[in-house]
PDB file of C-alpha atoms in Angstrom:
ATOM      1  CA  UNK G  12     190.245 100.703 164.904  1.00 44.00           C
ATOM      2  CA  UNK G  13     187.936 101.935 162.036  1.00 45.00           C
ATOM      3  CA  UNK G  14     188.468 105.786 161.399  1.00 50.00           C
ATOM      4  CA  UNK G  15     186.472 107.248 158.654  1.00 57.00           C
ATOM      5  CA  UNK G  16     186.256 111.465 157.823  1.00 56.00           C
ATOM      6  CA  UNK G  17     183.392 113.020 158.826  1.00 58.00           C
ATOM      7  CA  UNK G  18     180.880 114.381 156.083  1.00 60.00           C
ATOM      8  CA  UNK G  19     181.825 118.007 156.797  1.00 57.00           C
ATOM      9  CA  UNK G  20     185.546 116.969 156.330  1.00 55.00           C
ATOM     10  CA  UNK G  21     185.157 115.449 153.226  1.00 57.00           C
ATOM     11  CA  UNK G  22     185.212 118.131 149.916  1.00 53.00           C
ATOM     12  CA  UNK G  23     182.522 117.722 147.049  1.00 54.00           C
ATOM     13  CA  UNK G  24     185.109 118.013 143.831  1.00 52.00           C
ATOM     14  CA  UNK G  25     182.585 120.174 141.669  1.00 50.00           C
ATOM     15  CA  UNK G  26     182.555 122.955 144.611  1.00 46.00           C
ATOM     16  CA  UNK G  27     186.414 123.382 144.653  1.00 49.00           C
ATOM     17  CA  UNK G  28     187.209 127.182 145.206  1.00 49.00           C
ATOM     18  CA  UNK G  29     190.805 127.732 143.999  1.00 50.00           C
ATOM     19  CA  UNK G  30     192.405 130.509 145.501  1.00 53.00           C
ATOM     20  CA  UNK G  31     190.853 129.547 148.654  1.00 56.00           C
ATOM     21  CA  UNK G  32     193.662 128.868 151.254  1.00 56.00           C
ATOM     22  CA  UNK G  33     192.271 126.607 153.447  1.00 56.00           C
ATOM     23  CA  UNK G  34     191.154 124.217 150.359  1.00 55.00           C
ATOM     24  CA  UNK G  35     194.419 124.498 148.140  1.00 56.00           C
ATOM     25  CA  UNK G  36     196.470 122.072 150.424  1.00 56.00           C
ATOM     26  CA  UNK G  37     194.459 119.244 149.388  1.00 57.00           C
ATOM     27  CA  UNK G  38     194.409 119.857 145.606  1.00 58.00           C
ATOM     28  CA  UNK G  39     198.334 120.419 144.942  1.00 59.00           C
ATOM     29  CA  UNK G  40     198.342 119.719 141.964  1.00 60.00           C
ATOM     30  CA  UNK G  41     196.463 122.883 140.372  1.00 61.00           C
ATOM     31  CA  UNK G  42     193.884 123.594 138.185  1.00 66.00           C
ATOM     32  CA  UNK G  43     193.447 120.844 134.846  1.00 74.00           C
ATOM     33  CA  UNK G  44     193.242 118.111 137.445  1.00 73.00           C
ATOM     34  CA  UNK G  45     189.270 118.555 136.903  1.00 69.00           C
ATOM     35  CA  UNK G  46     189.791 117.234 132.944  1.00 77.00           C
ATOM     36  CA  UNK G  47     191.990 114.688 134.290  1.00 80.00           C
ATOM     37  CA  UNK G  48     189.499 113.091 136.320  1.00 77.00           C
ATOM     38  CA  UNK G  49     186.425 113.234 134.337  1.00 79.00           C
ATOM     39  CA  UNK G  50     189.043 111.476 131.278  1.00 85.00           C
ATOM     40  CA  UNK G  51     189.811 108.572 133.792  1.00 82.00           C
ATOM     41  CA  UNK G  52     186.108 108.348 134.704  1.00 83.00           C
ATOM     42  CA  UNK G  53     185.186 108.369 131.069  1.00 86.00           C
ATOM     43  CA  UNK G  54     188.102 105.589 130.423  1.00 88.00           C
ATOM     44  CA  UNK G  55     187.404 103.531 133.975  1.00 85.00           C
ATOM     45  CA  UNK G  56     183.527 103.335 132.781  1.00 86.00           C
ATOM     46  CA  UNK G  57     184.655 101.420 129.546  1.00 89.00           C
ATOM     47  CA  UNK G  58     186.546  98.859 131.695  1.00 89.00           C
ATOM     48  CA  UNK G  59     183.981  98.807 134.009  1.00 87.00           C
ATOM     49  CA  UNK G  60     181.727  98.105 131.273  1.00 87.00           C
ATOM     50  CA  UNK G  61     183.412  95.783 128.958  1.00 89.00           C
ATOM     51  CA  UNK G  62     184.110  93.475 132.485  1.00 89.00           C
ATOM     52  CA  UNK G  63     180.761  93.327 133.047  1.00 85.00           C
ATOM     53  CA  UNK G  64     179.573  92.091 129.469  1.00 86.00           C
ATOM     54  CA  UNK G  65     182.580  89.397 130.472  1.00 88.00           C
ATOM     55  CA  UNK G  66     181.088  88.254 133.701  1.00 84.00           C
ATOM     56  CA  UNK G  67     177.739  88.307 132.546  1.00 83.00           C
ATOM     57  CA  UNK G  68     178.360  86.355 129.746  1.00 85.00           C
ATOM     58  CA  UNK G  69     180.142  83.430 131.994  1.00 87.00           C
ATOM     59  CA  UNK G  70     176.869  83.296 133.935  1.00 81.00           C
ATOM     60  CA  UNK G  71     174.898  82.754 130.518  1.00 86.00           C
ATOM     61  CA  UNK G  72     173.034  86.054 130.684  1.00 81.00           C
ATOM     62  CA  UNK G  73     172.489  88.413 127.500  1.00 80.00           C
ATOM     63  CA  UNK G  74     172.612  91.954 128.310  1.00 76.00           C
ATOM     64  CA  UNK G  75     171.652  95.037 126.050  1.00 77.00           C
ATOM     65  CA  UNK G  76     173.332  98.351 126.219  1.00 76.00           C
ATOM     66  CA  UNK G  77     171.116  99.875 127.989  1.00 77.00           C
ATOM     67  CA  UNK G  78     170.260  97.367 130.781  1.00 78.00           C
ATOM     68  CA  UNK G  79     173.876  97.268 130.984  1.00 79.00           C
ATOM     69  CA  UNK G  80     174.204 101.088 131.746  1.00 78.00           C
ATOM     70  CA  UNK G  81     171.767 100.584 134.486  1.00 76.00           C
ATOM     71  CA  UNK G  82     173.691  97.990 136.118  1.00 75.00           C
ATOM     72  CA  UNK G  83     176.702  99.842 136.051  1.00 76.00           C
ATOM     73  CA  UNK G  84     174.618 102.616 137.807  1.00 73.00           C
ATOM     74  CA  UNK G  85     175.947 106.317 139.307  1.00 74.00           C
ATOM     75  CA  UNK G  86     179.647 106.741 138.062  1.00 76.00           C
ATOM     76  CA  UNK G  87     181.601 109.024 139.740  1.00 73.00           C
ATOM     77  CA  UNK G  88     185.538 109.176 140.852  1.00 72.00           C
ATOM     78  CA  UNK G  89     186.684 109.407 144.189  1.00 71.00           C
ATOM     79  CA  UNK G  90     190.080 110.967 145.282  1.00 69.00           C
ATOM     80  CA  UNK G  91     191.855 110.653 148.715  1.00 66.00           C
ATOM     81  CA  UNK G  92     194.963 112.246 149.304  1.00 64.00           C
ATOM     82  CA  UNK G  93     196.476 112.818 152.458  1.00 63.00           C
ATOM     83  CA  UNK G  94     199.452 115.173 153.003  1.00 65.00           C
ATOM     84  CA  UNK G  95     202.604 113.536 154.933  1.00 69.00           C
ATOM     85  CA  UNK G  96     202.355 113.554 158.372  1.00 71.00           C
ATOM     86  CA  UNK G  97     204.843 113.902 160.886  1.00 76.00           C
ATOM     87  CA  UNK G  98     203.666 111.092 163.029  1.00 78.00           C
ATOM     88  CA  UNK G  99     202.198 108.258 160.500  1.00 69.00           C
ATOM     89  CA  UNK G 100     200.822 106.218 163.461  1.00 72.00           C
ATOM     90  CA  UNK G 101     197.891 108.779 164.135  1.00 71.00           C
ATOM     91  CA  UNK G 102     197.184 108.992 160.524  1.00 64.00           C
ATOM     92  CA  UNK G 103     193.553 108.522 159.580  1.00 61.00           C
ATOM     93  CA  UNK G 104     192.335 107.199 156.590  1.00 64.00           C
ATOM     94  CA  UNK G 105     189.275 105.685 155.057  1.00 66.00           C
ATOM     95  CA  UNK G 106     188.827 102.647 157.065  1.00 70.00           C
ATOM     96  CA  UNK G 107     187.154  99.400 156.276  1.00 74.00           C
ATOM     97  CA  UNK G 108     184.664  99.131 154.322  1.00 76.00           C
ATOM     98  CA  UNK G 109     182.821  97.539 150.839  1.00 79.00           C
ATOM     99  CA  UNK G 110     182.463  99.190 147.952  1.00 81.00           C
ATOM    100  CA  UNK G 111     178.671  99.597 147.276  1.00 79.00           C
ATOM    101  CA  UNK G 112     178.061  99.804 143.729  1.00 79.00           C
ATOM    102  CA  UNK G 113     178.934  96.927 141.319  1.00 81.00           C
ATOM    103  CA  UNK G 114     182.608  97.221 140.007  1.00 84.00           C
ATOM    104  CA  UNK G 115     185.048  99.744 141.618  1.00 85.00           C
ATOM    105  CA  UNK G 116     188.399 100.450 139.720  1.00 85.00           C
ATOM    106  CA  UNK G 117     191.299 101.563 142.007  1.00 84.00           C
ATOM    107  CA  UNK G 118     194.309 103.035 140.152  1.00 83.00           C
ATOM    108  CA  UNK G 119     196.904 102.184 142.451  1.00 83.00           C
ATOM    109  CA  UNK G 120     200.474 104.436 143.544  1.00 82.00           C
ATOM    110  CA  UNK G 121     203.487 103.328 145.754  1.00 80.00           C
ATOM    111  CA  UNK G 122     201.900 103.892 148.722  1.00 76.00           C
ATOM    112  CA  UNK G 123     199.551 101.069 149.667  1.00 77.00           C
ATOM    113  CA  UNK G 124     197.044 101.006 152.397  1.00 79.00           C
ATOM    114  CA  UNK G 125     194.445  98.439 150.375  1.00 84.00           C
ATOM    115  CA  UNK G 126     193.212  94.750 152.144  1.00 84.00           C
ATOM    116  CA  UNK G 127     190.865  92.509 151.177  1.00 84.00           C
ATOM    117  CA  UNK G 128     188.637  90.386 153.728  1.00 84.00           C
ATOM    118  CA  UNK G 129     189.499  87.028 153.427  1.00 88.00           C
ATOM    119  CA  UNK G 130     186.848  84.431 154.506  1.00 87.00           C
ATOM    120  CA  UNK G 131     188.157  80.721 155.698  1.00 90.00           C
ATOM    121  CA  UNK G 132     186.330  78.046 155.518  1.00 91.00           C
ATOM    122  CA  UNK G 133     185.898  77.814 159.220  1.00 94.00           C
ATOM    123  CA  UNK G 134     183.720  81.270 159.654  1.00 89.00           C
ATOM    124  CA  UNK G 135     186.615  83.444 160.804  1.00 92.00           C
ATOM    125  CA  UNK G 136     187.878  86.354 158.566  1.00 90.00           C
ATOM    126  CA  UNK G 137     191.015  87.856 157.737  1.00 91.00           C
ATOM    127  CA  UNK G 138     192.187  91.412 156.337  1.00 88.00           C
ATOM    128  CA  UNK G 139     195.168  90.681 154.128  1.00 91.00           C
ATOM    129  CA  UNK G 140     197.371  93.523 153.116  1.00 89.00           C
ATOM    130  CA  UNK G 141     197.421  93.978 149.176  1.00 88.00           C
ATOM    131  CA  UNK G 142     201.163  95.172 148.248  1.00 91.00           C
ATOM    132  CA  UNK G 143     200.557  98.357 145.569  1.00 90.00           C
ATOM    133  CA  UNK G 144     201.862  97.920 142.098  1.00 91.00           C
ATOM    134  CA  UNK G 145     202.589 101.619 141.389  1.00 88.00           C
ATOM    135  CA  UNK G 146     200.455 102.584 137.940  1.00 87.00           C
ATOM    136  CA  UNK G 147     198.392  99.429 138.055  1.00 89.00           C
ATOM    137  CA  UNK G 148     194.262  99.018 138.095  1.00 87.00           C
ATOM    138  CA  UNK G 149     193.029  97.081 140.917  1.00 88.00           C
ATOM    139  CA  UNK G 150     189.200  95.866 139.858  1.00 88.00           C
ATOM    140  CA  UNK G 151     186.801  95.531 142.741  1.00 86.00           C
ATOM    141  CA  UNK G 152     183.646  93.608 142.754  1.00 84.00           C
ATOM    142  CA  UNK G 153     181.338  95.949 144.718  1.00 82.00           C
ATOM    143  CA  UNK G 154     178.408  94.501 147.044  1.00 82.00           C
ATOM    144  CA  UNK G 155     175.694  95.318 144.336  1.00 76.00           C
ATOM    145  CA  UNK G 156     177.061  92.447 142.295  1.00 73.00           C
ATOM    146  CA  UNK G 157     177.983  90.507 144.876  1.00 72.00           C
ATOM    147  CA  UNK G 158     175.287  90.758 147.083  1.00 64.00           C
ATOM    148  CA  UNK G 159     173.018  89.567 143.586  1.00 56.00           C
ATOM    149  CA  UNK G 160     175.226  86.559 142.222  1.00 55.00           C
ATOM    150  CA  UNK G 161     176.856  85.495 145.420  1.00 52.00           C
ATOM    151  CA  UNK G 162     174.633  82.041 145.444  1.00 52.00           C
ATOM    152  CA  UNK G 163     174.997  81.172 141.650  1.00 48.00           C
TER     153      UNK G 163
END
């Protein structure tokens, strides 16, 4: 069963009030995490970045800065957390789904939860389970790029 929050569950990160009780259980770890995040943005674009020029590049294409930039498109990081929960089976999380823009970089932690759609040869599809490697990048091709080079 797919399960995904609501928008009025979800919490923009800029509008975080601290001190505000009913938001503070989902940002434990305190103020600075703000700097933290924009850093691994900042460091996660230049990956993002320096893959593209690599896959690019394999499909004979040259690619300024700039047009680069705009393939690479809105950058922004995106945190779930969920607190433990007493009965893990009722747990809800963010459900299946694509990533829409072109490369999505997933920095991983001991607790697992991503699958990949595999597609056989015979039409059917299968969700495999991805084991985490704690501290490790996962690197997602989003549908933008694969949507626009699936056929070459």
């Amino acid at each position: 069963r797919d399960v995904n929050l609501h928008p009025s569950e979800r919490i923009p990160a800029g509008i975080v009030p601290f001190g505000d009780p009913k938001i503070g259980i989902f940002f434990p770890w305190g103020r600075g995490w703000r700097e933290v995040a924009l850093e691994y943005l900042k460091l996660s674009s230049k990956i993002v970045k320096d893959i593209l020029k690599i896959l690019i590049g394999k499909l004979g294409v040259e690619l300024d800065d700039s047009k680069i930039e705009g393939l690479i498109g809105l950058k922004m990081v995106n945190m779930n957390y969920y607190p433990a929960c007493p009965n893990p089976d009722l747990t809800v999380g963010v459900g299946r789904h694509s990533d829409a823009g072109t490369i999505t970089v997933l920095l991983q932690d001991g607790i697992g939860g991503l699958y990949v759609k595999e597609e056989k040869d015979d039409g059917k599809e299968e969700w495999l389970e991805i084991p985490p490697i704690p501290g490790a990048l996962v690197i997602n091709v989003g549908d933008a790029l694969e949507v626009r080079y699936l056929e070459i």
